[in-house]
Amino acid sequence: GAVVSQHPSWVICKSGTSVKIECRSLDFQATTMFWYRQFPKQSLMLMATSNEGSKATYEQGVEKDKFLINHASLTLSTLTVTSAHPEDSSFYICSARDRDRGLDNEQFFGPGTRLTVL
Amino acid sequence: AQSVTQLGSHVSVSEGALVLLRCNYSSSVPPYLFWYVQYPNQGLQLLLKYTSAATLVKGINGFEAEFKKSETSFHLTKPSAHMSDAAEYFCAVSDQYDMRFGAGTRLTVKP
């Protein structure tokens, strides 16, 4: 149980285009989903926290107009990188908390999406 | 604010040797602590977690970690390293709001 999927697993796009990444909780309902970015040989950096039906909360330094997050249902959150540039190339990982799992604060992670902007 | 510090960005051990990866935390409330492993181009796999039950936590693949409040530590150990243990390991601390990761430790296992 507690499986999170991401789609696509990798994407290559041209500079200036927009890319949408989906994050789904497959067997549980997620009240909160998180988006992380990981540059090569670095740790995961939290970009934003999204709660179903409300606006996402972005970390300091993350442009909310560039990284659009939508959490329209308890099983789906999307991250859209708008007007992507080569510096946005990174590994994007989402995670989710199980609404019914209690208070152990565990997050379940997706497999990640590798974005390469040419 | 909560945080974790991983001491040693790179640890190298011989196959069969003890693995010790260090993690110290800072938290104003009783912490929830986690160890994750990441293989290249993959997501995170949970090794184990501490949620204020037993201080010695056993995880998957023979790993375990001991929560020591007096030392604010949660070090990860494995008695005997396997080649398949070579990966990146992350310590993390979580509260009701979010999860924060350490910088990671790359474990290399020499034959």
mmCIF file of C-alpha atoms in Angstrom:
data_model
loop_
_atom_site.group_PDB
_atom_site.id
_atom_site.type_symbol
_atom_site.label_atom_id
_atom_site.label_comp_id
_atom_site.label_asym_id
_atom_site.label_seq_id
_atom_site.Cartn_x
_atom_site.Cartn_y
_atom_site.Cartn_z
ATOM 1 C CA GLY A 1 0.000 0.000 0.000
ATOM 2 C CA ALA A 2 0.825 3.729 0.018
ATOM 3 C CA VAL A 3 2.027 3.955 -3.568
ATOM 4 C CA VAL A 4 2.682 7.256 -5.295
ATOM 5 C CA SER A 5 3.171 7.507 -9.036
ATOM 6 C CA GLN A 6 4.569 10.265 -11.182
ATOM 7 C CA HIS A 7 4.113 10.894 -14.855
ATOM 8 C CA PRO A 8 6.116 11.286 -16.947
ATOM 9 C CA SER A 9 9.240 9.621 -15.571
ATOM 10 C CA TRP A 10 11.356 11.768 -17.830
ATOM 11 C CA VAL A 11 10.751 14.627 -20.221
ATOM 12 C CA ILE A 12 12.862 16.674 -22.598
ATOM 13 C CA CYS A 13 11.546 20.011 -23.767
ATOM 14 C CA LYS A 14 12.683 23.124 -25.559
ATOM 15 C CA SER A 15 13.446 26.313 -23.718
ATOM 16 C CA GLY A 16 10.362 28.495 -23.371
ATOM 17 C CA THR A 17 7.831 25.703 -23.342
ATOM 18 C CA SER A 18 5.753 24.522 -20.381
ATOM 19 C CA VAL A 19 5.828 21.064 -18.864
ATOM 20 C CA LYS A 20 3.263 19.424 -16.607
ATOM 21 C CA ILE A 21 4.165 16.693 -14.134
ATOM 22 C CA GLU A 22 1.482 14.609 -12.457
ATOM 23 C CA CYS A 23 1.655 13.057 -9.015
ATOM 24 C CA ARG A 24 -0.950 10.505 -7.973
ATOM 25 C CA SER A 25 -1.585 8.602 -4.779
ATOM 26 C CA LEU A 26 -2.767 5.243 -6.089
ATOM 27 C CA ASP A 27 -4.197 3.523 -3.028
ATOM 28 C CA PHE A 28 -4.798 6.223 -0.477
ATOM 29 C CA GLN A 29 -6.192 9.699 -0.159
ATOM 30 C CA ALA A 30 -3.649 12.430 0.308
ATOM 31 C CA THR A 31 -4.606 15.533 2.188
ATOM 32 C CA THR A 32 -1.204 17.041 1.608
ATOM 33 C CA MET A 33 1.235 16.629 -1.239
ATOM 34 C CA PHE A 34 4.746 17.976 -1.472
ATOM 35 C CA TRP A 35 6.996 18.864 -4.382
ATOM 36 C CA TYR A 36 10.757 18.616 -4.155
ATOM 37 C CA ARG A 37 13.563 19.450 -6.548
ATOM 38 C CA GLN A 38 16.867 17.624 -6.538
ATOM 39 C CA PHE A 39 19.892 18.816 -8.485
ATOM 40 C CA PRO A 40 22.678 16.334 -9.296
ATOM 41 C CA LYS A 41 24.552 15.094 -6.259
ATOM 42 C CA GLN A 42 22.455 17.268 -3.959
ATOM 43 C CA SER A 43 19.716 16.715 -1.448
ATOM 44 C CA LEU A 44 15.995 17.174 -1.895
ATOM 45 C CA MET A 45 14.826 20.736 -1.523
ATOM 46 C CA LEU A 46 11.199 21.372 -0.698
ATOM 47 C CA MET A 47 9.583 23.596 -3.288
ATOM 48 C CA ALA A 48 6.007 23.740 -2.119
ATOM 49 C CA THR A 49 3.298 22.131 -0.055
ATOM 50 C CA SER A 50 -0.174 21.705 -1.446
ATOM 51 C CA ASN A 51 -3.402 20.851 0.290
ATOM 52 C CA GLU A 52 -6.396 19.578 -1.585
ATOM 53 C CA GLY A 53 -8.658 22.411 -2.650
ATOM 54 C CA SER A 54 -6.439 25.245 -1.509
ATOM 55 C CA LYS A 55 -3.522 27.237 -2.816
ATOM 56 C CA ALA A 56 -0.046 25.819 -2.499
ATOM 57 C CA THR A 57 2.434 27.211 -0.019
ATOM 58 C CA TYR A 58 5.772 27.907 -1.654
ATOM 59 C CA GLU A 59 9.163 27.887 -0.007
ATOM 60 C CA GLN A 60 11.186 31.061 0.014
ATOM 61 C CA GLY A 61 12.920 31.608 -3.294
ATOM 62 C CA VAL A 62 10.557 29.436 -5.325
ATOM 63 C CA GLU A 63 8.650 31.417 -7.940
ATOM 64 C CA LYS A 64 4.988 30.558 -7.655
ATOM 65 C CA ASP A 65 4.232 31.962 -11.102
ATOM 66 C CA LYS A 66 6.854 29.757 -12.649
ATOM 67 C CA PHE A 67 6.028 26.576 -10.796
ATOM 68 C CA LEU A 68 2.264 26.248 -10.852
ATOM 69 C CA ILE A 69 0.833 23.669 -8.496
ATOM 70 C CA ASN A 70 -2.704 22.363 -8.617
ATOM 71 C CA HIS A 71 -4.128 19.915 -6.093
ATOM 72 C CA ALA A 72 -7.620 19.429 -7.398
ATOM 73 C CA SER A 73 -8.410 16.112 -5.734
ATOM 74 C CA LEU A 74 -7.276 13.919 -2.865
ATOM 75 C CA THR A 75 -5.303 11.736 -5.246
ATOM 76 C CA LEU A 76 -3.800 14.108 -7.782
ATOM 77 C CA SER A 77 -1.439 17.051 -7.714
ATOM 78 C CA THR A 78 0.223 18.611 -10.740
ATOM 79 C CA LEU A 79 3.322 20.740 -11.109
ATOM 80 C CA THR A 80 3.598 22.865 -14.226
ATOM 81 C CA VAL A 81 6.938 24.390 -15.045
ATOM 82 C CA THR A 82 6.084 27.405 -17.164
ATOM 83 C CA SER A 83 8.460 28.890 -19.716
ATOM 84 C CA ALA A 84 11.102 26.358 -18.809
ATOM 85 C CA HIS A 85 14.778 27.234 -19.129
ATOM 86 C CA PRO A 86 17.889 25.064 -18.967
ATOM 87 C CA GLU A 87 18.445 26.005 -15.317
ATOM 88 C CA ASP A 88 15.101 24.349 -14.505
ATOM 89 C CA SER A 89 16.557 21.005 -15.556
ATOM 90 C CA SER A 90 16.393 18.848 -12.466
ATOM 91 C CA PHE A 91 14.879 15.787 -10.838
ATOM 92 C CA TYR A 92 11.419 16.595 -9.485
ATOM 93 C CA ILE A 93 9.992 14.353 -6.781
ATOM 94 C CA CYS A 94 6.556 14.477 -5.236
ATOM 95 C CA SER A 95 5.354 12.959 -2.001
ATOM 96 C CA ALA A 96 2.065 12.587 -0.187
ATOM 97 C CA ARG A 97 0.703 12.032 3.272
ATOM 98 C CA ASP A 98 -2.013 9.459 3.865
ATOM 99 C CA ARG A 99 -5.070 11.137 5.317
ATOM 100 C CA ASP A 100 -6.044 8.016 7.249
ATOM 101 C CA ARG A 101 -2.665 6.924 8.475
ATOM 102 C CA GLY A 102 -2.375 8.823 11.702
ATOM 103 C CA LEU A 103 0.208 11.155 13.062
ATOM 104 C CA ASP A 104 3.568 9.603 12.247
ATOM 105 C CA ASN A 105 4.213 12.335 9.682
ATOM 106 C CA GLU A 106 5.477 9.875 7.114
ATOM 107 C CA GLN A 107 5.499 10.926 3.476
ATOM 108 C CA PHE A 108 5.284 8.492 0.587
ATOM 109 C CA PHE A 109 7.474 9.392 -2.348
ATOM 110 C CA GLY A 110 6.968 9.097 -6.053
ATOM 111 C CA PRO A 111 9.708 7.734 -8.333
ATOM 112 C CA GLY A 112 10.627 11.186 -9.615
ATOM 113 C CA THR A 113 10.552 12.965 -12.967
ATOM 114 C CA ARG A 114 13.738 13.895 -14.789
ATOM 115 C CA LEU A 115 13.268 17.197 -16.625
ATOM 116 C CA THR A 116 15.800 18.272 -19.221
ATOM 117 C CA VAL A 117 15.342 21.646 -20.864
ATOM 118 C CA LEU A 118 17.308 22.186 -24.059
ATOM 119 C CA ALA B 1 12.832 25.153 12.893
ATOM 120 C CA GLN B 2 13.657 21.520 12.572
ATOM 121 C CA SER B 3 16.708 20.305 10.691
ATOM 122 C CA VAL B 4 19.084 17.400 10.335
ATOM 123 C CA THR B 5 22.814 17.317 9.742
ATOM 124 C CA GLN B 6 24.534 14.377 8.141
ATOM 125 C CA LEU B 7 28.184 14.110 9.022
ATOM 126 C CA GLY B 8 30.242 12.897 6.112
ATOM 127 C CA SER B 9 29.146 13.413 2.543
ATOM 128 C CA HIS B 10 30.924 10.255 1.485
ATOM 129 C CA VAL B 11 31.554 7.042 3.396
ATOM 130 C CA SER B 12 33.526 4.134 1.981
ATOM 131 C CA VAL B 13 33.576 0.667 3.544
ATOM 132 C CA SER B 14 34.722 -2.758 2.511
ATOM 133 C CA GLU B 15 32.209 -5.470 1.784
ATOM 134 C CA GLY B 16 31.361 -7.204 5.044
ATOM 135 C CA ALA B 17 32.417 -4.245 7.194
ATOM 136 C CA LEU B 18 30.244 -2.239 9.548
ATOM 137 C CA VAL B 19 28.287 0.620 8.023
ATOM 138 C CA LEU B 20 27.800 3.720 10.165
ATOM 139 C CA LEU B 21 26.088 6.795 8.717
ATOM 140 C CA ARG B 22 25.693 9.723 11.072
ATOM 141 C CA CYS B 23 22.715 11.997 11.527
ATOM 142 C CA ASN B 24 22.075 14.652 14.156
ATOM 143 C CA TYR B 25 18.791 16.472 14.451
ATOM 144 C CA SER B 26 17.518 19.739 15.760
ATOM 145 C CA SER B 27 13.887 19.986 16.734
ATOM 146 C CA SER B 28 11.912 21.940 19.272
ATOM 147 C CA VAL B 29 9.381 19.148 19.637
ATOM 148 C CA PRO B 30 9.777 15.378 19.829
ATOM 149 C CA PRO B 31 10.966 14.517 16.343
ATOM 150 C CA TYR B 32 9.824 12.036 13.794
ATOM 151 C CA LEU B 33 12.991 10.817 12.100
ATOM 152 C CA PHE B 34 13.498 8.860 8.918
ATOM 153 C CA TRP B 35 16.252 7.263 6.882
ATOM 154 C CA TYR B 36 15.816 6.899 3.146
ATOM 155 C CA VAL B 37 17.967 5.309 0.461
ATOM 156 C CA GLN B 38 18.146 6.552 -3.106
ATOM 157 C CA TYR B 39 19.622 4.685 -6.039
ATOM 158 C CA PRO B 40 20.637 6.610 -9.174
ATOM 159 C CA ASN B 41 17.736 8.182 -11.044
ATOM 160 C CA GLN B 42 15.216 6.732 -8.656
ATOM 161 C CA GLY B 43 12.955 8.031 -5.931
ATOM 162 C CA LEU B 44 13.372 7.507 -2.215
ATOM 163 C CA GLN B 45 12.907 4.205 -0.454
ATOM 164 C CA LEU B 46 12.145 4.237 3.243
ATOM 165 C CA LEU B 47 14.645 2.258 5.312
ATOM 166 C CA LEU B 48 13.207 2.954 8.741
ATOM 167 C CA LYS B 49 11.497 5.551 10.874
ATOM 168 C CA TYR B 50 11.429 6.661 14.498
ATOM 169 C CA THR B 51 8.071 7.771 15.855
ATOM 170 C CA SER B 52 8.703 7.851 19.644
ATOM 171 C CA ALA B 53 8.136 4.173 20.267
ATOM 172 C CA ALA B 54 11.263 2.025 20.665
ATOM 173 C CA THR B 55 14.548 3.921 20.552
ATOM 174 C CA LEU B 56 16.209 1.157 18.552
ATOM 175 C CA VAL B 57 14.501 0.944 15.204
ATOM 176 C CA LYS B 58 14.987 -1.949 12.817
ATOM 177 C CA GLY B 59 14.456 -1.395 9.140
ATOM 178 C CA ILE B 60 14.720 -3.178 5.865
ATOM 179 C CA ASN B 61 17.842 -4.778 4.378
ATOM 180 C CA GLY B 62 19.444 -5.288 7.785
ATOM 181 C CA PHE B 63 19.673 -1.600 8.677
ATOM 182 C CA GLU B 64 18.872 -0.212 12.083
ATOM 183 C CA ALA B 65 19.105 3.133 13.837
ATOM 184 C CA GLU B 66 19.152 4.208 17.452
ATOM 185 C CA PHE B 67 17.457 7.369 18.666
ATOM 186 C CA LYS B 68 19.569 9.060 21.347
ATOM 187 C CA LYS B 69 17.894 12.123 22.763
ATOM 188 C CA SER B 70 20.874 13.093 24.904
ATOM 189 C CA GLU B 71 23.059 13.229 21.794
ATOM 190 C CA THR B 72 20.303 14.421 19.430
ATOM 191 C CA SER B 73 21.407 11.657 17.110
ATOM 192 C CA PHE B 74 19.829 9.035 14.910
ATOM 193 C CA HIS B 75 22.739 7.186 13.336
ATOM 194 C CA LEU B 76 22.153 4.426 10.798
ATOM 195 C CA THR B 77 24.065 1.180 11.073
ATOM 196 C CA LYS B 78 24.373 -2.177 9.364
ATOM 197 C CA PRO B 79 26.650 -4.897 10.705
ATOM 198 C CA SER B 80 27.889 -6.156 7.354
ATOM 199 C CA ALA B 81 27.897 -4.146 4.138
ATOM 200 C CA HIS B 82 26.861 -5.657 0.830
ATOM 201 C CA MET B 83 27.778 -4.373 -2.587
ATOM 202 C CA SER B 84 24.090 -3.659 -3.175
ATOM 203 C CA ASP B 85 24.118 -1.155 -0.305
ATOM 204 C CA ALA B 86 26.069 1.329 -2.419
ATOM 205 C CA ALA B 87 23.718 4.298 -2.787
ATOM 206 C CA GLU B 88 22.859 7.732 -1.440
ATOM 207 C CA TYR B 89 21.353 7.846 2.046
ATOM 208 C CA PHE B 90 19.262 10.663 3.431
ATOM 209 C CA CYS B 91 18.261 11.387 6.992
ATOM 210 C CA ALA B 92 15.066 13.416 7.411
ATOM 211 C CA VAL B 93 13.026 15.010 10.180
ATOM 212 C CA SER B 94 9.309 15.629 9.905
ATOM 213 C CA ASP B 95 6.608 17.484 11.773
ATOM 214 C CA GLN B 96 2.983 18.092 10.981
ATOM 215 C CA TYR B 97 3.925 20.645 8.359
ATOM 216 C CA ASP B 98 6.757 19.266 6.274
ATOM 217 C CA MET B 99 9.888 17.129 6.066
ATOM 218 C CA ARG B 100 13.453 18.395 5.908
ATOM 219 C CA PHE B 101 16.354 16.387 4.566
ATOM 220 C CA GLY B 102 20.004 16.225 5.353
ATOM 221 C CA ALA B 103 22.570 16.786 2.641
ATOM 222 C CA GLY B 104 22.951 13.080 2.071
ATOM 223 C CA THR B 105 25.770 10.569 2.455
ATOM 224 C CA ARG B 106 27.049 8.584 -0.476
ATOM 225 C CA LEU B 107 27.994 5.070 0.582
ATOM 226 C CA THR B 108 30.585 3.237 -1.459
ATOM 227 C CA VAL B 109 31.215 -0.457 -0.846
ATOM 228 C CA LYS B 110 34.556 -1.861 -1.930
ATOM 229 C CA PRO B 111 34.905 -5.514 -2.856
#
